[in-house]
Coordinates of C-alpha atoms in Angstrom, one line a residue:
M1 CA -34.1 -51.0 -101.8
L2 CA -31.7 -49.4 -99.7
S3 CA -29.2 -51.4 -97.8
F4 CA -27.7 -48.4 -95.7
S5 CA -31.0 -47.1 -94.8
S6 CA -31.1 -46.4 -90.5
S7 CA -33.8 -48.1 -88.7
C8 CA -35.5 -47.5 -85.3
K9 CA -34.1 -49.8 -82.6
S10 CA -36.0 -48.5 -79.7
K11 CA -38.2 -51.6 -78.1
T12 CA -40.5 -48.9 -76.4
R13 CA -44.2 -50.4 -75.6
L14 CA -47.0 -47.2 -76.6
D15 CA -49.8 -49.1 -74.5
G16 CA -52.1 -46.1 -73.3
K17 CA -50.7 -43.6 -75.6
I18 CA -52.5 -41.5 -77.8
I19 CA -50.7 -40.5 -81.3
V20 CA -52.0 -37.8 -83.7
I21 CA -50.6 -38.2 -87.3
T22 CA -51.5 -35.7 -90.4
G23 CA -51.5 -37.3 -93.6
A24 CA -51.5 -41.1 -92.5
N25 CA -53.5 -42.3 -95.0
I26 CA -50.3 -43.0 -97.3
G27 CA -46.8 -43.1 -97.5
I28 CA -44.6 -42.8 -94.5
G29 CA -47.1 -41.6 -92.2
K30 CA -49.1 -44.2 -92.4
E31 CA -46.2 -46.7 -92.1
A32 CA -45.4 -44.4 -88.8
A33 CA -49.1 -45.5 -87.7
R34 CA -48.8 -49.2 -88.5
D35 CA -45.5 -49.0 -86.0
F36 CA -47.5 -47.1 -83.6
Y37 CA -50.2 -49.3 -83.3
R38 CA -48.6 -52.3 -83.2
R39 CA -46.8 -50.6 -80.0
G40 CA -50.1 -50.2 -78.5
A41 CA -50.9 -46.7 -79.0
R42 CA -54.2 -45.0 -79.9
V43 CA -53.5 -43.7 -82.9
I44 CA -55.3 -40.8 -84.8
L45 CA -55.4 -40.2 -88.5
A46 CA -55.9 -36.8 -89.6
C47 CA -56.4 -36.6 -93.1
R48 CA -58.1 -34.4 -95.5
D49 CA -59.9 -37.7 -97.5
L50 CA -61.8 -39.9 -94.9
N51 CA -62.4 -42.6 -97.4
K52 CA -59.1 -43.1 -98.0
A53 CA -58.3 -42.7 -93.9
N54 CA -60.7 -45.3 -93.4
A55 CA -58.8 -47.7 -96.0
A56 CA -55.9 -46.7 -94.5
A57 CA -57.2 -47.3 -91.1
E58 CA -58.1 -51.2 -91.9
D59 CA -54.9 -52.0 -94.1
I60 CA -53.0 -50.7 -90.9
K61 CA -54.9 -53.2 -88.5
T62 CA -54.4 -56.1 -90.7
F63 CA -51.2 -55.7 -92.2
P64 CA -48.3 -55.9 -89.4
P65 CA -44.4 -54.1 -90.3
S66 CA -42.1 -56.1 -91.9
K67 CA -40.6 -57.8 -88.8
P68 CA -43.6 -58.3 -86.2
E69 CA -41.4 -60.8 -84.0
R70 CA -39.7 -57.3 -83.0
E71 CA -40.2 -57.2 -78.9
Q72 CA -42.0 -54.0 -79.4
F73 CA -45.0 -55.5 -81.5
K74 CA -45.4 -58.7 -79.4
G75 CA -47.8 -57.2 -77.0
E76 CA -51.6 -56.3 -78.0
P77 CA -51.9 -54.0 -80.7
G78 CA -53.9 -50.4 -80.1
E79 CA -56.6 -48.5 -81.8
I80 CA -57.1 -46.7 -85.0
K81 CA -59.1 -43.5 -85.3
V82 CA -59.4 -41.4 -88.4
C83 CA -60.9 -37.6 -88.1
K84 CA -60.8 -34.7 -91.0
L85 CA -58.4 -32.5 -91.6
N86 CA -57.4 -30.3 -94.4
L87 CA -54.9 -27.8 -94.0
C88 CA -55.2 -26.0 -97.0
S89 CA -58.5 -24.8 -94.7
L90 CA -57.4 -22.6 -91.2
S91 CA -61.0 -23.4 -90.8
S92 CA -60.6 -26.9 -90.9
V93 CA -57.5 -27.1 -88.9
Q94 CA -59.5 -25.4 -86.0
E95 CA -62.4 -27.9 -86.3
C96 CA -60.5 -30.4 -86.2
A97 CA -58.4 -29.2 -83.1
A98 CA -61.4 -28.5 -81.3
F99 CA -62.8 -32.0 -82.0
L100 CA -59.5 -33.2 -80.4
L101 CA -59.7 -31.0 -77.8
Q102 CA -62.8 -32.5 -76.9
T103 CA -62.7 -36.5 -77.5
E104 CA -59.0 -36.8 -76.4
P105 CA -57.8 -36.6 -72.5
T106 CA -54.5 -36.0 -74.0
I107 CA -52.2 -35.8 -76.9
D108 CA -48.9 -37.8 -76.2
I109 CA -47.3 -37.3 -79.7
L110 CA -48.0 -34.8 -82.2
V111 CA -46.5 -35.7 -86.1
N112 CA -46.7 -33.0 -88.6
N113 CA -46.1 -35.2 -91.5
A114 CA -48.6 -34.4 -94.2
G115 CA -47.1 -32.1 -97.0
V116 CA -47.3 -31.5 -100.7
A117 CA -43.9 -31.1 -102.9
A118 CA -43.2 -28.8 -105.9
C119 CA -47.1 -28.5 -107.0
P120 CA -48.4 -25.8 -109.3
Y121 CA -49.1 -22.1 -108.0
Q122 CA -51.9 -22.1 -105.9
L123 CA -53.3 -20.0 -103.4
T124 CA -55.7 -21.8 -100.4
E125 CA -59.0 -20.3 -99.7
D126 CA -57.2 -18.6 -96.8
G127 CA -55.1 -16.8 -99.4
Y128 CA -51.7 -18.6 -99.1
E129 CA -49.1 -20.3 -101.3
V130 CA -50.5 -23.8 -100.8
Q131 CA -46.9 -25.6 -100.1
F132 CA -46.6 -22.8 -97.4
Q133 CA -49.9 -23.3 -96.1
T134 CA -49.8 -27.4 -95.8
N135 CA -46.5 -27.7 -95.1
H136 CA -46.3 -25.4 -92.6
L137 CA -48.9 -23.0 -91.7
G138 CA -51.6 -25.5 -91.3
H139 CA -49.4 -27.5 -89.1
F140 CA -48.3 -24.2 -86.8
L141 CA -51.9 -23.6 -86.3
L142 CA -52.8 -27.1 -85.1
T143 CA -49.6 -27.3 -83.0
L144 CA -51.0 -24.1 -81.3
L145 CA -54.4 -25.1 -80.5
L146 CA -53.0 -28.9 -79.5
L147 CA -50.8 -27.5 -76.9
P148 CA -53.4 -28.1 -74.1
K149 CA -53.7 -31.7 -74.5
L150 CA -49.8 -32.2 -75.3
K151 CA -49.2 -30.0 -72.0
A152 CA -51.3 -32.8 -69.9
S153 CA -49.5 -35.4 -70.8
P154 CA -46.6 -36.3 -68.3
S155 CA -44.5 -36.0 -71.2
S156 CA -45.5 -35.4 -75.0
R157 CA -43.6 -34.9 -78.0
I158 CA -44.1 -32.7 -81.1
V159 CA -42.6 -33.9 -84.4
N160 CA -42.1 -32.0 -87.5
V161 CA -41.2 -33.6 -91.3
S162 CA -39.1 -31.5 -92.9
S163 CA -36.7 -32.3 -95.8
K164 CA -32.8 -31.9 -96.1
V165 CA -34.1 -29.9 -99.0
H166 CA -34.5 -26.6 -96.5
T167 CA -30.5 -26.7 -96.9
C168 CA -30.7 -25.3 -100.2
I169 CA -29.5 -21.7 -99.9
Y170 CA -30.5 -20.3 -102.9
F171 CA -34.5 -21.2 -102.8
G172 CA -34.2 -21.3 -98.4
H173 CA -34.4 -17.1 -97.9
I174 CA -38.3 -16.4 -97.1
D175 CA -39.6 -13.5 -98.3
Y176 CA -42.9 -12.6 -96.8
E177 CA -43.4 -9.8 -99.0
K178 CA -43.5 -12.3 -102.3
L179 CA -44.7 -15.4 -100.3
N180 CA -47.9 -15.5 -102.3
S181 CA -46.8 -14.0 -105.8
K182 CA -47.4 -15.9 -108.7
R183 CA -45.0 -13.9 -110.6
H184 CA -41.8 -15.0 -107.7
Y185 CA -43.6 -18.5 -107.4
S186 CA -40.9 -21.4 -107.9
P187 CA -42.2 -25.0 -107.3
L188 CA -38.9 -25.8 -105.9
G189 CA -38.5 -22.4 -104.2
A190 CA -42.0 -22.7 -102.1
Y191 CA -41.1 -26.3 -101.2
A192 CA -37.6 -25.6 -99.8
R193 CA -39.3 -22.7 -97.9
S194 CA -41.7 -24.5 -96.7
K195 CA -39.2 -27.2 -94.9
L196 CA -37.3 -24.6 -94.0
A197 CA -40.0 -23.1 -92.0
N198 CA -40.6 -26.7 -90.2
V199 CA -37.1 -26.6 -88.9
L200 CA -37.2 -22.8 -88.0
F201 CA -40.3 -23.3 -86.1
T202 CA -39.1 -26.5 -84.5
K203 CA -36.0 -24.4 -83.0
E204 CA -38.2 -21.7 -81.8
L205 CA -41.5 -23.5 -80.6
A206 CA -38.7 -25.5 -78.3
Q207 CA -36.7 -22.2 -76.8
R208 CA -40.6 -20.7 -76.2
L209 CA -41.7 -24.1 -74.4
K210 CA -38.9 -23.5 -72.2
E211 CA -38.8 -20.3 -71.8
A212 CA -42.5 -20.8 -70.4
N213 CA -41.1 -23.7 -68.3
I214 CA -43.1 -25.9 -69.9
N215 CA -40.5 -28.9 -69.7
S216 CA -42.4 -32.2 -70.2
I217 CA -43.2 -31.1 -74.5
T218 CA -40.5 -31.5 -76.9
V219 CA -39.8 -31.1 -80.6
Y220 CA -38.3 -32.6 -83.0
A221 CA -37.5 -31.8 -86.9
L222 CA -36.4 -34.1 -89.1
H223 CA -35.3 -35.3 -93.0
P224 CA -36.8 -38.9 -93.5
G225 CA -34.6 -39.6 -96.7
V226 CA -35.6 -39.6 -100.0
I227 CA -38.7 -41.9 -100.5
N228 CA -40.2 -43.1 -104.2
T229 CA -43.5 -40.8 -103.8
A230 CA -45.9 -39.0 -106.2
A231 CA -44.1 -36.0 -104.0
A232 CA -40.7 -37.0 -104.6
R233 CA -41.2 -37.7 -108.5
N234 CA -43.1 -33.6 -108.5
F235 CA -39.7 -32.2 -107.2
F236 CA -37.6 -34.4 -109.6
T237 CA -39.8 -33.5 -112.5
A238 CA -39.8 -29.7 -111.6
W239 CA -36.0 -29.9 -112.0
F240 CA -36.7 -31.9 -114.9
P241 CA -39.7 -31.3 -116.8
G242 CA -41.0 -34.7 -118.5
S243 CA -38.7 -36.8 -117.2
G244 CA -41.3 -38.8 -114.4
T245 CA -40.7 -41.9 -116.3
I246 CA -37.1 -41.5 -115.9
F247 CA -37.2 -41.3 -112.0
Q248 CA -39.4 -44.0 -111.8
M249 CA -36.9 -46.6 -113.9
F250 CA -33.8 -45.7 -112.5
S251 CA -34.4 -44.3 -108.9
Q252 CA -35.6 -47.4 -107.1
P253 CA -32.2 -48.2 -106.1
F254 CA -31.4 -45.2 -104.5
T255 CA -34.6 -44.6 -102.5
K256 CA -36.4 -45.6 -99.7
T257 CA -39.5 -47.9 -99.1
M258 CA -42.0 -46.2 -97.1
E259 CA -41.3 -48.5 -94.2
Q260 CA -37.7 -47.3 -94.2
G261 CA -38.9 -43.5 -94.9
A262 CA -41.0 -43.9 -92.0
Q263 CA -38.2 -44.9 -89.7
T264 CA -36.4 -41.4 -88.1
T265 CA -40.1 -40.4 -87.6
I266 CA -40.8 -43.3 -85.4
Y267 CA -37.1 -42.6 -83.9
C268 CA -37.9 -39.0 -82.8
S269 CA -41.3 -40.5 -81.1
V270 CA -40.5 -43.1 -79.1
D271 CA -36.6 -43.1 -78.6
E272 CA -35.8 -42.7 -75.2
E273 CA -32.8 -40.9 -75.4
V274 CA -34.4 -38.9 -78.0
G275 CA -36.8 -37.8 -75.1
K276 CA -34.2 -35.6 -73.4
E277 CA -33.7 -33.3 -75.9
S278 CA -35.9 -30.5 -78.0
G279 CA -35.4 -28.7 -80.7
E280 CA -32.8 -30.8 -82.9
Y281 CA -32.6 -31.7 -86.3
Y282 CA -32.7 -35.6 -87.2
Q283 CA -31.9 -37.5 -89.9
E284 CA -31.1 -41.9 -90.3
C285 CA -32.1 -41.7 -86.8
A286 CA -29.1 -39.4 -85.2
K287 CA -29.2 -36.0 -84.6
C288 CA -27.8 -33.7 -87.2
F289 CA -26.6 -30.3 -88.2
A290 CA -29.5 -28.2 -89.8
S291 CA -28.6 -25.3 -92.2
A292 CA -27.3 -22.1 -91.1
L293 CA -30.5 -20.5 -91.9
A294 CA -32.0 -23.1 -90.2
R295 CA -30.2 -22.3 -86.7
D296 CA -30.6 -18.2 -87.3
K297 CA -32.2 -17.1 -84.5
D298 CA -33.6 -13.9 -85.8
K299 CA -35.3 -16.1 -88.9
A300 CA -36.9 -18.2 -86.5
I301 CA -38.4 -15.6 -84.7
E302 CA -39.5 -13.5 -87.5
L303 CA -41.5 -16.8 -89.0
W304 CA -43.0 -17.2 -85.4
N305 CA -44.1 -13.3 -85.5
K306 CA -45.5 -13.7 -89.4
S307 CA -46.9 -16.8 -88.8
C308 CA -49.1 -15.8 -86.0
E309 CA -50.3 -12.7 -87.8
M310 CA -51.1 -15.2 -91.0
I311 CA -53.5 -17.2 -88.6
G312 CA -55.3 -13.9 -87.4
I313 CA -53.4 -13.0 -83.8
K314 CA -51.0 -11.0 -82.4
P315 CA -47.3 -12.6 -81.7
I316 CA -47.2 -15.4 -79.1
K317 CA -44.4 -13.7 -76.5
D318 CA -45.5 -16.2 -73.7
I319 CA -46.9 -19.5 -74.0
N320 CA -48.2 -19.9 -70.6
E321 CA -50.1 -16.5 -71.2
F322 CA -51.7 -17.7 -74.8
L323 CA -53.0 -20.7 -72.9
E324 CA -54.8 -18.9 -70.8
T325 CA -56.0 -16.0 -72.2
S326 CA -56.2 -16.1 -76.0
H327 CA -55.8 -20.1 -76.6
S328 CA -60.1 -20.7 -76.9
N329 CA -60.1 -17.5 -79.4
L330 CA -58.1 -19.6 -82.2
L331 CA -61.1 -22.2 -82.0
N332 CA -63.6 -20.1 -83.7
P333 CA -63.4 -20.3 -87.4
S334 CA -64.0 -17.5 -89.1
K335 CA -63.5 -16.6 -93.0
K336 CA -60.5 -14.4 -93.9

């Protein structure tokens, strides 16, 4: 266990708050949900496998965080709910969003946590490379669709779980012409591009919310640290084929537990001072610099426009206009 892993010190209670976390049946998403539940929030686990999500919900309700004596955990716990979300299907994203728009009065925190890493080449049912759609495009669509409920909250946050791998300049450039090409596919490159997209999306969404004078919604991207997960093992073995066992044997002292890995997600979601910022990038519960590519305004605009095209709409120039005139069009699932 790492001794130098930072932890969220905020004592903020979340009584009455509604939080949606994608991919929260396992890993750091599950541990963030455990923290939020103990702070009193209504936590919705948006997951692909409902059986695993229900099992996670029971585990969260049964077992508290490792230090439940903290002040923020002393009140009554909240609620845990589950809903189906398959980010590899834009229709599933639309159906999930429609359900949440119908059932929830507001959404106070949206944590775009789900992700895959360094997996073999595959296209989704929508025809997009699986890492790009799972890690970025599905979350892009979900966020746009949930904006009305986020806007309905007096103060809401969008937290995008990225990775320090986005700083890898060699892999980081997003070539949209080759994005879905098997010939040009690299497991590591596809992952790095998707994580770069997370940070670019964060910065561009924050800018467009500011331009629309929607100051009640803030947006954050983060690196959770290196965690001993299946995704991390995939990433390591992509560099060194056949080394999964070696990774298991020697990584333990240098990787975080799931609870440690969730701390920056929790920090960006609840810390009082962070709530005064938007569009920033964090690691170890502190603001830090994203890569030069991730701070490139032209690349952020390009990603925004391309992402809009991929989900089947014209590039959104004004968020208020989108919410008034075009938002409902995205709620009708349609096959490509």
